[in-house]
XYZ file of C-alpha atoms in Angstrom:
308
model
C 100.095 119.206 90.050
C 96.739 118.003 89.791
C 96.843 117.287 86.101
C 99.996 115.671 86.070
C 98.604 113.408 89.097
C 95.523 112.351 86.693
C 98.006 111.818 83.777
C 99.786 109.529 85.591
C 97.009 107.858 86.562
C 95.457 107.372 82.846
C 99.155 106.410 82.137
C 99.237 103.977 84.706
C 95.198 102.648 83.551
C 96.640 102.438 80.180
C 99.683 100.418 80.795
C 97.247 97.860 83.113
C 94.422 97.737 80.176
C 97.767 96.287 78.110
C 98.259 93.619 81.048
C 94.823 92.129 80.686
C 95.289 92.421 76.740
C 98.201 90.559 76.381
C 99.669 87.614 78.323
C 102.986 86.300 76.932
C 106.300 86.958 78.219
C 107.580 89.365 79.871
C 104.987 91.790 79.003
C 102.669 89.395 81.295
C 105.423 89.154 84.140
C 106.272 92.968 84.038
C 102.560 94.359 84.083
C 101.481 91.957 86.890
C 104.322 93.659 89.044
C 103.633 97.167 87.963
C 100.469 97.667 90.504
C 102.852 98.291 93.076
C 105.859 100.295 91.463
C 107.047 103.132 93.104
C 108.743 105.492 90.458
C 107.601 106.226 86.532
C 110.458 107.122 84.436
C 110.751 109.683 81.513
C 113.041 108.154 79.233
C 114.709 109.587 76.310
C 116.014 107.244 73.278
C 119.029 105.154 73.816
C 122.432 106.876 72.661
C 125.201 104.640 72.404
C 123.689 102.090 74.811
C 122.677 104.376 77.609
C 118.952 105.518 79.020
C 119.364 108.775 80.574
C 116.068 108.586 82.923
C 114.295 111.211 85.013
C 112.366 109.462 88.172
C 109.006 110.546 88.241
C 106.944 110.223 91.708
C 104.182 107.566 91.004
C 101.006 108.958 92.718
C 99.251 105.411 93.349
C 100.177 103.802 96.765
C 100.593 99.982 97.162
C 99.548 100.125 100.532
C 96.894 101.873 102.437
C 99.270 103.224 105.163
C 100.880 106.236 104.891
C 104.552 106.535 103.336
C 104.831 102.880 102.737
C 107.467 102.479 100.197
C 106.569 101.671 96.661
C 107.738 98.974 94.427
C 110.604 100.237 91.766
C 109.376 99.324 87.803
C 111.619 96.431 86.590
C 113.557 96.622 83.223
C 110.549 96.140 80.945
C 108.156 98.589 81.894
C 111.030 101.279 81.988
C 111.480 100.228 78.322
C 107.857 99.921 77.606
C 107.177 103.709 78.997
C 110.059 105.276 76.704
C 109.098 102.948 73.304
C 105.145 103.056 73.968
C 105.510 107.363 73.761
C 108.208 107.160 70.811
C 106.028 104.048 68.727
C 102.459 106.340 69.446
C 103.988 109.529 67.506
C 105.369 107.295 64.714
C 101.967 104.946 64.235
C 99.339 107.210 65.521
C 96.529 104.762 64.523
C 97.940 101.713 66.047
C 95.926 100.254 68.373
C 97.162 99.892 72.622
C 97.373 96.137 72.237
C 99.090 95.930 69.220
C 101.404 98.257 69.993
C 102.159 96.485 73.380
C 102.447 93.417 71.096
C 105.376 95.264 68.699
C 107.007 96.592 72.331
C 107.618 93.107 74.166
C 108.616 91.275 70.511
C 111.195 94.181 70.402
C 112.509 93.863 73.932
C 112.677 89.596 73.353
C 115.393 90.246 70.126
C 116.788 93.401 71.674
C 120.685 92.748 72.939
C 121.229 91.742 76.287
C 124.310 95.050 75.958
C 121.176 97.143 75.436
C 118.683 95.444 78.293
C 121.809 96.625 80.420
C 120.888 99.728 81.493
C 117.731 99.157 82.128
C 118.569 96.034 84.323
C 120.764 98.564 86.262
C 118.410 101.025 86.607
C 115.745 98.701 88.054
C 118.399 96.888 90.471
C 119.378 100.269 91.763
C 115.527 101.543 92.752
C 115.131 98.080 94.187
C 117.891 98.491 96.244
C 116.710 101.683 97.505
C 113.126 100.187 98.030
C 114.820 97.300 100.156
C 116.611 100.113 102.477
C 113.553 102.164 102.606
C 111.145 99.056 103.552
C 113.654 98.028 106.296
C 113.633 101.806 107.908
C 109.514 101.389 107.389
C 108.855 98.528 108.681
C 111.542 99.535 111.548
C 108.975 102.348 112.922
C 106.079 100.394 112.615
C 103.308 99.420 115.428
C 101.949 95.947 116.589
C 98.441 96.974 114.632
C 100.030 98.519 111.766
C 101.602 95.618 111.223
C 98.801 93.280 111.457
C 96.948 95.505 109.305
C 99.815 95.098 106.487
C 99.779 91.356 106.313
C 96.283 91.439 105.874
C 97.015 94.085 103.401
C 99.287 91.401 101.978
C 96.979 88.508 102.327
C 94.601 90.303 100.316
C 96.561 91.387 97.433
C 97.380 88.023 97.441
C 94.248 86.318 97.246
C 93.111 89.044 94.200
C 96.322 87.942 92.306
C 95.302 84.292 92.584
C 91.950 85.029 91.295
C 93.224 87.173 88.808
C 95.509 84.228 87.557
C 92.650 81.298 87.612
C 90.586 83.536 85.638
C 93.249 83.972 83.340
C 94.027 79.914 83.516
C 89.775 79.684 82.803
C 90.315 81.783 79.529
C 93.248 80.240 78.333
C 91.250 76.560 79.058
C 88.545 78.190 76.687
C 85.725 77.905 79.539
C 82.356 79.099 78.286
C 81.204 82.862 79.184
C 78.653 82.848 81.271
C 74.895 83.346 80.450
C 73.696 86.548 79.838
C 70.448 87.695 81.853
C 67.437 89.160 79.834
C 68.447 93.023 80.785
C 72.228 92.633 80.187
C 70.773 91.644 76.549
C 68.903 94.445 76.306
C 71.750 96.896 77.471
C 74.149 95.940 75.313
C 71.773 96.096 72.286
C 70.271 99.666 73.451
C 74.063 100.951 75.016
C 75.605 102.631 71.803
C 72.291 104.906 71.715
C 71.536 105.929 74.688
C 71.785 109.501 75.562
C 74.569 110.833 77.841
C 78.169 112.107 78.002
C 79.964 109.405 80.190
C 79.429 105.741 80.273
C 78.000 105.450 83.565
C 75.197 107.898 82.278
C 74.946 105.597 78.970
C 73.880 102.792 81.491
C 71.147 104.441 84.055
C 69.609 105.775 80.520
C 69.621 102.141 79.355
C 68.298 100.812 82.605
C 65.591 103.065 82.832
C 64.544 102.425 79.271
C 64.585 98.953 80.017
C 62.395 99.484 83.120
C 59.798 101.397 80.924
C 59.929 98.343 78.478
C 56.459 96.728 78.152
C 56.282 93.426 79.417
C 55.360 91.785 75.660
C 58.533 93.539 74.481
C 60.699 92.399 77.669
C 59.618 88.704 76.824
C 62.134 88.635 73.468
C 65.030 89.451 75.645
C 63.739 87.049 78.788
C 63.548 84.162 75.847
C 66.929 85.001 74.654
C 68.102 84.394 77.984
C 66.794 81.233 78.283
C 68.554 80.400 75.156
C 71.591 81.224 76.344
C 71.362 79.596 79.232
C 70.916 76.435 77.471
C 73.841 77.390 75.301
C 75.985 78.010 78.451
C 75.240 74.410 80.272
C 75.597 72.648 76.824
C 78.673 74.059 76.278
C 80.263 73.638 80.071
C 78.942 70.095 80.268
C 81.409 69.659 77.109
C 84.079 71.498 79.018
C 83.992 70.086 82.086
C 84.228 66.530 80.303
C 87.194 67.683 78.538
C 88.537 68.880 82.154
C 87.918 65.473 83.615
C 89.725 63.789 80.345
C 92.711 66.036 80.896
C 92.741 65.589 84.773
C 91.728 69.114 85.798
C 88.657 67.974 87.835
C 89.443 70.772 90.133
C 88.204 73.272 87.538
C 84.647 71.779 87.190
C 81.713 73.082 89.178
C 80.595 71.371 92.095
C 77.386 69.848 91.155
C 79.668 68.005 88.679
C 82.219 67.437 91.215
C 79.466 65.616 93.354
C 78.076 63.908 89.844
C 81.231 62.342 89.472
C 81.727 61.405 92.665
C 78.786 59.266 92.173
C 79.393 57.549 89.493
C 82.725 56.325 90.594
C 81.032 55.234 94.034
C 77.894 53.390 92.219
C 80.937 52.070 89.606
C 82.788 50.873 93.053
C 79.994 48.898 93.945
C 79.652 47.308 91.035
C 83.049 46.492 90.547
C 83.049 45.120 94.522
C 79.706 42.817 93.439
C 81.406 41.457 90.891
C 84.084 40.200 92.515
C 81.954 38.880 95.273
C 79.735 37.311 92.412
C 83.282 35.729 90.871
C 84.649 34.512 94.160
C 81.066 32.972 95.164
C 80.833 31.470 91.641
C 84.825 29.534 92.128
C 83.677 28.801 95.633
C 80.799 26.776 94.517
C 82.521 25.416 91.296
C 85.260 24.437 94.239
C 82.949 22.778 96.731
C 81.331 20.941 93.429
C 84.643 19.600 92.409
C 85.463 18.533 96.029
C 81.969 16.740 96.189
C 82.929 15.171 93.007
C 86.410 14.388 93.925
C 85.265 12.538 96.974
C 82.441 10.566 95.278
C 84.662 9.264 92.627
C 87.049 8.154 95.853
C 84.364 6.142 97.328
C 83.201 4.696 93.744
C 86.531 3.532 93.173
C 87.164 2.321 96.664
C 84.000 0.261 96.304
C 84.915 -1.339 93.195
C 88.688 -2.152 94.804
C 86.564 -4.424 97.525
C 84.745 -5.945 94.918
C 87.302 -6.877 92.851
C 89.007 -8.309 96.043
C 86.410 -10.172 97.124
C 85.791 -11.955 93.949
């Protein structure tokens, strides 16, 4: 039982490692949902249009408390698990992302007669999981229940992040700057002694601790390098941002920057129209001066002309 728990936990690490590797269609839609399924299904190849499947109890839990019911897998993933096992025997060297790729371009052309079952299957579990929630959240107490929304909240907020660093890809924002030692690991990584990857970086680290200081200069002045490589390149980002109306992407130094400009701009723009309206209120008061003077001239020369 214990091996088949931490099989279907590498299965379940695999199928999320395909999530962050590809984000189109339903592949995107179905992974994102699949941190909180409830049942893995063993399926074997359609026959005539049908999926004979054999539920499988997940082992991860979607909640903290106990016996809290689990999410069922929607349609996709139930045809991703049967075509990921049959497509790994037939193209052994084909890599997880490419052969997550070939799965969800399958299931877009495949028949909506064929999506069928699996539709069925899915809205059956999820009917199951809506009795079992309602019976679960029936029984539960005033603190369990606070301690579930902020279960909830949680979840929440790590999905939003997870989709605005998504967004932040997709938007081509700059990686961030590298600092001198996470040069020097990933230089030194591939040869460092040890079985396991955590062991890989503690033999790095240390190396890097025993590092003369003349030698740890290179890797400090590549890191200042890429530092100016990083703000060069987000100062052009964040001006395309601003171009495209996403100023709520740009840092907030920028954010204040901005915010500057368009004040100091305001004030200009306010001075000149003071300076305009002063400007036509003299050029007014000097044609009123003139207006009157010309009166009076011509008034004069009217009592002339009269008494002559």
């Amino acid at each position: 039982r214990v091996s088949q728990r931490a099989a279907e936990r590498s299965e379940r690490v695999r199928v999320m490692a395909v999530g962050l590797s590809c984000r189109f269609g339903a592949l995107g839609r179905g992974l994102g949902e699949l941190l909180s399924c409830r049942y893995a299904f063993r399926c074997s190849s359609l026959v005539s249009s049908s999926v004979l499947c054999s539920p499988v109890r997940w082992f991860s839990k979607s909640s903290n408390l106990d016996n809290h019911p689990k999410r069922p897998l929607p349609s996709f993933i139930r045809y991703y698990v049967e075509q990921r096992l049959v497509l790994k025997k037939q193209n052994p060297d084909l890599k997880l992302g490419e052969l997550a790729k070939k799965i969800a371009l399958t299931w877009n052309e495949l028949p909506v007669s064929q999506k069928q079952p699996y539709a069925a299957a899915a809205a059956a579990d999820q009917q199951i999981y809506n009795e079992e929630m309602a019976k679960y959240k029936a029984q539960l107490t005033p603190a369990q229940e606070a301690a579930l929304k902020e279960e909830r909240r949680q979840h929440l907020s790590k999905r939003i992040l997870i989709r605005r660093k998504r967004e932040l890809t997709m938007l081509g924002k700059p990686k961030r700057s590298r600092s001198a030692v996470n040069i020097f690991v990933s230089e030194h990584f591939h040869e460092a002694e040890g079985i396991s990857m955590l062991a890989k970086m503690k033999k790095t680290y240390e190396e890097w601790k025993q590092l003369p200081i003349s030698q740890k200069q290179t890797y400090v002045q590549l890191a200042e390098d890429d530092k100016v490589r990083y703000e060069n390149e987000m100062t052009a980002w964040e001006e395309q941002m601003i171009e495209v109306g996403r100023e709520d992407l740009i840092r907030h130094k920028q954010k204040e920057r901005l915010k500057r400009q368009r004040v100091a701009k305001g004030k200009k723009t306010v001075e000149r129209i003071f300076s305009n309206k002063k400007t036509s209120d003299v050029q007014a008061s000097l044609g009123s001066h003139r207006t009157s003077f010309l009166e009076t001239r011509r008034e004069s020369m009217r009592t002339r002309t009269a008494e002559e």
